[in-house]
């Protein structure tokens, strides 16, 4: 626990060093001297009665206590920015840059026309769309809105359900002719899997099976997974809406397991929970709810 008074200047100095991992770069970013940065952090460590940074001649690292403080400082920074946006935007007119993270398939299926309409409605707005297949850290990476599946958010993040989907196991007909069609969960253990590097090779709600389904090939892209599966390298698992074209054309064949039914998972829109939601976020969230 902190005892005594600490200042926003001290927290800002710590946050700058934690971001840049350099006292010199932090000083440049804040427009103050390196010695002032050092003195601010020393005072903060005295109040905390704990080291927040490990300093060597070559690098700066966070201690365990430093990591904890960084998380709170990042939330404080976001709230502080939100207050500034509120003060400057009482007319509720969105402005600035809206940063969105989503996978490619959700952009293609649902998000592209919404972004088009948003830019038409608000000509002064800019949209930065990051297409990725992972769940980013909203505060740390300055992301405004994330579209994703089956992620349990912390208390300070809103999760708004948009739709639902399920996981599909599939492979090429050539692979299934060569290796055989698995009919139950136990038979899956002898098959080749192409895994997404961000999760288990196969999700069936059975941790023991997941441990057995080792893959010689993993990749952080569903598009690449589908390409390898079509080439007969193994079984993949992805959300159904990502496989519509391949299943329809027959380039990939759905594998239905008798003793397992894939559960429905939510497709959610995530954004930071703040007392005053920034107009740029609020207007986009409302448009999503209207168009999906």
Short mmCIF file of C-alpha atoms in Angstrom, two decimals:
data_model
loop_
_atom_site.label_atom_id
_atom_site.label_comp_id
_atom_site.label_asym_id
_atom_site.label_seq_id
_atom_site.Cartn_x
_atom_site.Cartn_y
_atom_site.Cartn_z
CA UNK A 1 0.00 0.00 0.00
CA UNK A 2 1.12 3.57 -0.71
CA UNK A 3 1.52 5.85 2.28
CA UNK A 4 1.72 9.62 2.03
CA UNK A 5 1.16 11.75 -1.04
CA UNK A 6 2.19 10.95 -4.57
CA UNK A 7 1.73 13.08 -7.67
CA UNK A 8 0.54 12.57 -11.22
CA UNK A 9 3.97 13.80 -12.34
CA UNK A 10 5.60 10.88 -10.52
CA UNK A 11 3.15 8.41 -12.05
CA UNK A 12 3.65 9.95 -15.49
CA UNK A 13 7.43 9.56 -15.12
CA UNK A 14 7.06 5.91 -14.13
CA UNK A 15 4.63 5.22 -16.99
CA UNK A 16 6.93 6.86 -19.54
CA UNK A 17 9.91 4.76 -18.42
CA UNK A 18 7.77 1.60 -18.42
CA UNK A 19 6.60 2.35 -21.97
CA UNK A 20 10.02 3.20 -23.41
CA UNK A 21 12.16 1.04 -21.09
CA UNK A 22 14.59 3.94 -21.10
CA UNK A 23 15.07 6.94 -18.80
CA UNK A 24 16.46 9.00 -21.67
CA UNK A 25 13.54 8.30 -24.01
CA UNK A 26 11.07 8.88 -21.18
CA UNK A 27 12.63 12.26 -20.45
CA UNK A 28 12.42 13.21 -24.14
CA UNK A 29 8.79 12.11 -24.30
CA UNK A 30 7.80 14.21 -21.27
CA UNK A 31 10.04 17.16 -22.08
CA UNK A 32 11.87 17.07 -18.76
CA UNK A 33 15.39 16.12 -17.70
CA UNK A 34 16.58 12.58 -17.13
CA UNK A 35 17.52 13.48 -13.54
CA UNK A 36 13.95 14.72 -12.93
CA UNK A 37 12.59 11.39 -14.19
CA UNK A 38 14.97 9.52 -11.90
CA UNK A 39 14.06 11.67 -8.88
CA UNK A 40 10.31 11.24 -9.48
CA UNK A 41 10.63 7.46 -9.60
CA UNK A 42 12.87 7.36 -6.52
CA UNK A 43 10.22 9.31 -4.59
CA UNK A 44 7.54 6.93 -5.84
CA UNK A 45 9.58 3.90 -4.74
CA UNK A 46 10.09 5.45 -1.30
CA UNK A 47 6.34 5.87 -0.93
CA UNK A 48 5.72 2.35 -2.22
CA UNK A 49 8.47 0.91 -0.01
CA UNK A 50 9.35 -1.32 -2.97
CA UNK A 51 11.54 -1.25 -6.05
CA UNK A 52 9.46 -0.62 -9.18
CA UNK A 53 12.27 -0.87 -11.72
CA UNK A 54 15.43 -2.92 -12.09
CA UNK A 55 18.14 -0.70 -13.55
CA UNK A 56 21.31 -2.01 -15.18
CA UNK A 57 23.83 -0.35 -17.46
CA UNK A 58 22.19 -1.96 -20.49
CA UNK A 59 18.45 -2.10 -19.82
CA UNK A 60 15.52 -1.30 -17.57
CA UNK A 61 13.03 -3.92 -16.40
CA UNK A 62 9.88 -3.87 -14.28
CA UNK A 63 9.71 -5.63 -10.94
CA UNK A 64 6.61 -7.58 -9.88
CA UNK A 65 5.38 -4.49 -8.05
CA UNK A 66 6.22 -2.40 -11.10
CA UNK A 67 4.03 -4.57 -13.32
CA UNK A 68 1.11 -4.16 -10.92
CA UNK A 69 1.52 -0.39 -10.82
CA UNK A 70 1.85 -0.24 -14.62
CA UNK A 71 -1.55 -1.87 -15.10
CA UNK A 72 -3.19 0.74 -12.85
CA UNK A 73 -1.29 3.60 -14.50
CA UNK A 74 -2.45 2.45 -17.94
CA UNK A 75 -6.06 2.47 -16.75
CA UNK A 76 -5.53 5.90 -15.21
CA UNK A 77 -4.01 7.15 -18.46
CA UNK A 78 -7.01 5.89 -20.41
CA UNK A 79 -9.44 7.50 -17.98
CA UNK A 80 -7.45 10.74 -18.06
CA UNK A 81 -7.54 10.74 -21.86
CA UNK A 82 -11.28 10.06 -21.70
CA UNK A 83 -11.77 13.07 -19.44
CA UNK A 84 -9.87 15.24 -21.89
CA UNK A 85 -11.98 13.92 -24.76
CA UNK A 86 -15.12 14.62 -22.75
CA UNK A 87 -14.12 18.19 -21.98
CA UNK A 88 -13.24 18.84 -25.61
CA UNK A 89 -16.28 17.07 -27.05
CA UNK A 90 -19.34 18.12 -25.06
CA UNK A 91 -21.18 18.53 -28.35
CA UNK A 92 -21.04 14.71 -28.69
CA UNK A 93 -19.48 15.04 -32.14
CA UNK A 94 -16.91 12.27 -32.73
CA UNK A 95 -13.45 13.26 -33.77
CA UNK A 96 -9.95 11.81 -33.94
CA UNK A 97 -8.91 8.25 -34.78
CA UNK A 98 -11.01 5.19 -33.93
CA UNK A 99 -8.82 2.11 -33.52
CA UNK A 100 -10.55 -1.25 -34.15
CA UNK A 101 -9.20 -4.80 -33.91
CA UNK A 102 -10.91 -7.70 -35.68
CA UNK A 103 -10.12 -10.87 -37.59
CA UNK A 104 -10.31 -10.76 -41.37
CA UNK A 105 -13.42 -12.92 -41.65
CA UNK A 106 -15.56 -10.77 -39.39
CA UNK A 107 -14.44 -7.72 -41.36
CA UNK A 108 -15.54 -9.42 -44.59
CA UNK A 109 -18.80 -10.76 -43.17
CA UNK A 110 -20.07 -7.84 -41.09
CA UNK A 111 -17.69 -5.00 -40.34
CA UNK A 112 -16.78 -3.55 -43.77
CA UNK A 113 -20.19 -1.97 -44.53
CA UNK A 114 -20.41 -0.58 -40.97
CA UNK A 115 -17.04 1.15 -41.31
CA UNK A 116 -18.08 2.53 -44.70
CA UNK A 117 -21.28 3.95 -43.22
CA UNK A 118 -19.42 5.36 -40.20
CA UNK A 119 -16.98 7.26 -42.40
CA UNK A 120 -19.88 8.60 -44.46
CA UNK A 121 -21.70 9.84 -41.36
CA UNK A 122 -18.62 11.39 -39.74
CA UNK A 123 -16.29 12.84 -42.43
CA UNK A 124 -13.85 14.23 -39.84
CA UNK A 125 -13.23 10.77 -38.33
CA UNK A 126 -10.39 8.42 -39.20
CA UNK A 127 -10.58 4.65 -38.68
CA UNK A 128 -7.51 2.52 -38.01
CA UNK A 129 -8.45 -1.13 -38.58
CA UNK A 130 -6.01 -3.74 -37.28
CA UNK A 131 -6.72 -7.14 -38.81
CA UNK A 132 -5.37 -9.82 -36.48
CA UNK A 133 -6.27 -13.18 -34.99
CA UNK A 134 -5.63 -12.56 -31.32
CA UNK A 135 -7.22 -10.70 -28.45
CA UNK A 136 -5.25 -7.48 -27.87
CA UNK A 137 -4.91 -5.57 -24.61
CA UNK A 138 -7.26 -2.61 -24.97
CA UNK A 139 -5.50 -0.28 -22.53
CA UNK A 140 -1.92 -1.21 -23.27
CA UNK A 141 -2.32 -1.07 -27.06
CA UNK A 142 -4.72 1.90 -27.22
CA UNK A 143 -7.43 -0.12 -28.95
CA UNK A 144 -10.92 1.40 -28.81
CA UNK A 145 -13.07 -1.55 -29.94
CA UNK A 146 -12.35 -5.26 -30.41
CA UNK A 147 -14.47 -7.83 -32.21
CA UNK A 148 -13.73 -11.34 -30.99
CA UNK A 149 -15.03 -14.68 -29.81
CA UNK A 150 -15.35 -16.30 -26.41
CA UNK A 151 -13.12 -13.98 -24.37
CA UNK A 152 -14.05 -13.26 -20.76
CA UNK A 153 -13.26 -9.58 -20.24
CA UNK A 154 -12.12 -7.89 -17.03
CA UNK A 155 -14.58 -5.78 -15.06
CA UNK A 156 -13.56 -2.57 -16.82
CA UNK A 157 -14.40 -3.84 -20.32
CA UNK A 158 -17.89 -4.14 -21.85
CA UNK A 159 -18.71 -7.33 -23.80
CA UNK A 160 -21.73 -6.84 -26.06
CA UNK A 161 -23.00 -10.03 -27.75
CA UNK A 162 -23.53 -9.67 -31.50
CA UNK A 163 -24.05 -13.25 -32.66
CA UNK A 164 -22.92 -16.80 -32.02
CA UNK A 165 -21.03 -19.50 -33.90
CA UNK A 166 -19.58 -22.96 -33.35
CA UNK A 167 -16.29 -24.70 -34.06
CA UNK A 168 -16.06 -26.94 -37.12
CA UNK A 169 -13.58 -29.77 -37.63
CA UNK A 170 -12.78 -30.29 -41.30
CA UNK A 171 -10.24 -31.65 -43.76
CA UNK A 172 -9.89 -32.27 -47.48
CA UNK A 173 -11.55 -35.34 -49.01
CA UNK A 174 -8.10 -36.48 -50.16
CA UNK A 175 -6.79 -36.45 -46.59
CA UNK A 176 -9.85 -38.31 -45.26
CA UNK A 177 -9.56 -40.97 -47.97
CA UNK A 178 -5.92 -41.45 -47.06
CA UNK A 179 -6.16 -41.33 -43.25
CA UNK A 180 -9.76 -42.39 -42.68
CA UNK A 181 -12.76 -40.50 -41.35
CA UNK A 182 -12.63 -40.21 -37.52
CA UNK A 183 -15.97 -41.22 -36.06
CA UNK A 184 -15.41 -40.56 -32.36
CA UNK A 185 -13.15 -38.53 -30.08
CA UNK A 186 -10.70 -41.37 -29.41
CA UNK A 187 -9.99 -41.79 -33.13
CA UNK A 188 -8.99 -38.13 -33.45
CA UNK A 189 -5.79 -38.81 -31.50
CA UNK A 190 -4.23 -40.66 -34.46
CA UNK A 191 -4.79 -37.82 -36.94
CA UNK A 192 -2.64 -34.93 -38.12
CA UNK A 193 -3.72 -31.48 -37.00
CA UNK A 194 -2.92 -28.05 -38.35
CA UNK A 195 -3.13 -25.84 -35.28
CA UNK A 196 -3.68 -22.15 -34.79
CA UNK A 197 -0.63 -21.03 -32.84
CA UNK A 198 -2.85 -18.97 -30.55
CA UNK A 199 -4.73 -21.95 -29.07
CA UNK A 200 -4.90 -25.74 -28.75
CA UNK A 201 -4.84 -27.91 -31.88
CA UNK A 202 -8.47 -28.87 -31.28
CA UNK A 203 -11.09 -27.61 -28.84
CA UNK A 204 -13.43 -30.33 -27.63
CA UNK A 205 -13.70 -29.50 -23.97
CA UNK A 206 -11.39 -32.40 -23.05
CA UNK A 207 -7.99 -31.27 -21.82
CA UNK A 208 -6.56 -34.78 -22.00
CA UNK A 209 -7.48 -35.05 -25.67
CA UNK A 210 -6.09 -31.60 -26.38
CA UNK A 211 -2.78 -32.73 -24.91
CA UNK A 212 -2.78 -35.76 -27.25
CA UNK A 213 -3.58 -33.77 -30.40
CA UNK A 214 -0.09 -32.52 -31.09
CA UNK A 215 0.56 -30.79 -34.37
CA UNK A 216 3.67 -30.71 -36.51
CA UNK A 217 2.36 -27.59 -38.23
CA UNK A 218 0.99 -24.47 -36.54
CA UNK A 219 0.30 -21.03 -37.96
CA UNK A 220 -1.28 -17.80 -36.71
CA UNK A 221 -3.60 -17.41 -39.71
CA UNK A 222 -6.90 -19.14 -40.47
CA UNK A 223 -6.37 -18.46 -44.19
CA UNK A 224 -3.08 -20.37 -44.11
CA UNK A 225 -4.64 -23.16 -42.06
CA UNK A 226 -7.34 -23.57 -44.69
CA UNK A 227 -4.75 -23.58 -47.49
CA UNK A 228 -2.75 -26.34 -45.81
CA UNK A 229 -5.90 -28.34 -45.07
CA UNK A 230 -7.04 -28.12 -48.69
CA UNK A 231 -3.57 -29.40 -49.64
CA UNK A 232 -4.21 -32.49 -47.50
CA UNK A 233 -1.82 -31.82 -44.62
CA UNK A 234 -4.34 -32.48 -41.86
CA UNK A 235 -7.46 -31.53 -39.93
CA UNK A 236 -8.23 -27.97 -38.89
CA UNK A 237 -10.77 -26.45 -36.55
CA UNK A 238 -12.23 -22.97 -37.08
CA UNK A 239 -15.42 -21.04 -36.57
CA UNK A 240 -18.17 -21.98 -39.00
CA UNK A 241 -18.57 -18.50 -40.48
CA UNK A 242 -14.90 -18.64 -41.54
CA UNK A 243 -15.43 -21.84 -43.54
CA UNK A 244 -18.64 -21.12 -45.47
CA UNK A 245 -17.09 -21.03 -48.96
CA UNK A 246 -14.86 -24.08 -48.49
CA UNK A 247 -17.62 -26.25 -47.03
CA UNK A 248 -20.03 -25.16 -49.77
CA UNK A 249 -17.54 -25.89 -52.59
CA UNK A 250 -16.43 -29.20 -51.05
CA UNK A 251 -12.76 -28.24 -50.89
CA UNK A 252 -13.07 -28.98 -47.18
CA UNK A 253 -15.37 -31.59 -45.64
CA UNK A 254 -16.93 -31.21 -42.19
CA UNK A 255 -16.05 -33.97 -39.72
CA UNK A 256 -18.89 -34.77 -37.35
CA UNK A 257 -17.93 -36.61 -34.18
CA UNK A 258 -20.61 -38.88 -32.76
CA UNK A 259 -19.77 -38.33 -29.09
CA UNK A 260 -19.26 -34.58 -29.26
CA UNK A 261 -21.32 -31.56 -30.28
CA UNK A 262 -19.48 -28.26 -30.55
CA UNK A 263 -20.92 -25.68 -28.15
CA UNK A 264 -22.12 -22.32 -29.39
CA UNK A 265 -19.73 -19.47 -28.60
CA UNK A 266 -20.52 -15.77 -28.63
CA UNK A 267 -19.18 -13.25 -31.10
CA UNK A 268 -18.74 -10.11 -29.02
CA UNK A 269 -17.92 -6.45 -29.36
CA UNK A 270 -15.57 -5.27 -26.60
CA UNK A 271 -14.87 -1.71 -25.55
CA UNK A 272 -13.61 0.07 -22.45
CA UNK A 273 -16.14 0.67 -19.69
CA UNK A 274 -15.90 4.32 -18.73
CA UNK A 275 -18.24 6.71 -17.01
CA UNK A 276 -18.16 8.87 -20.12
CA UNK A 277 -17.76 6.83 -23.29
CA UNK A 278 -15.92 8.84 -25.90
CA UNK A 279 -18.21 10.07 -28.71
CA UNK A 280 -16.14 8.31 -31.38
CA UNK A 281 -16.66 4.98 -29.58
CA UNK A 282 -20.27 5.60 -28.59
CA UNK A 283 -21.37 6.46 -32.13
CA UNK A 284 -19.63 3.42 -33.64
CA UNK A 285 -21.10 1.08 -31.00
CA UNK A 286 -24.57 2.42 -31.70
CA UNK A 287 -24.07 1.95 -35.45
CA UNK A 288 -22.94 -1.66 -34.95
CA UNK A 289 -26.03 -2.39 -32.85
CA UNK A 290 -28.20 -0.85 -35.59
CA UNK A 291 -26.63 -2.68 -38.55
CA UNK A 292 -25.96 -6.16 -37.13
#
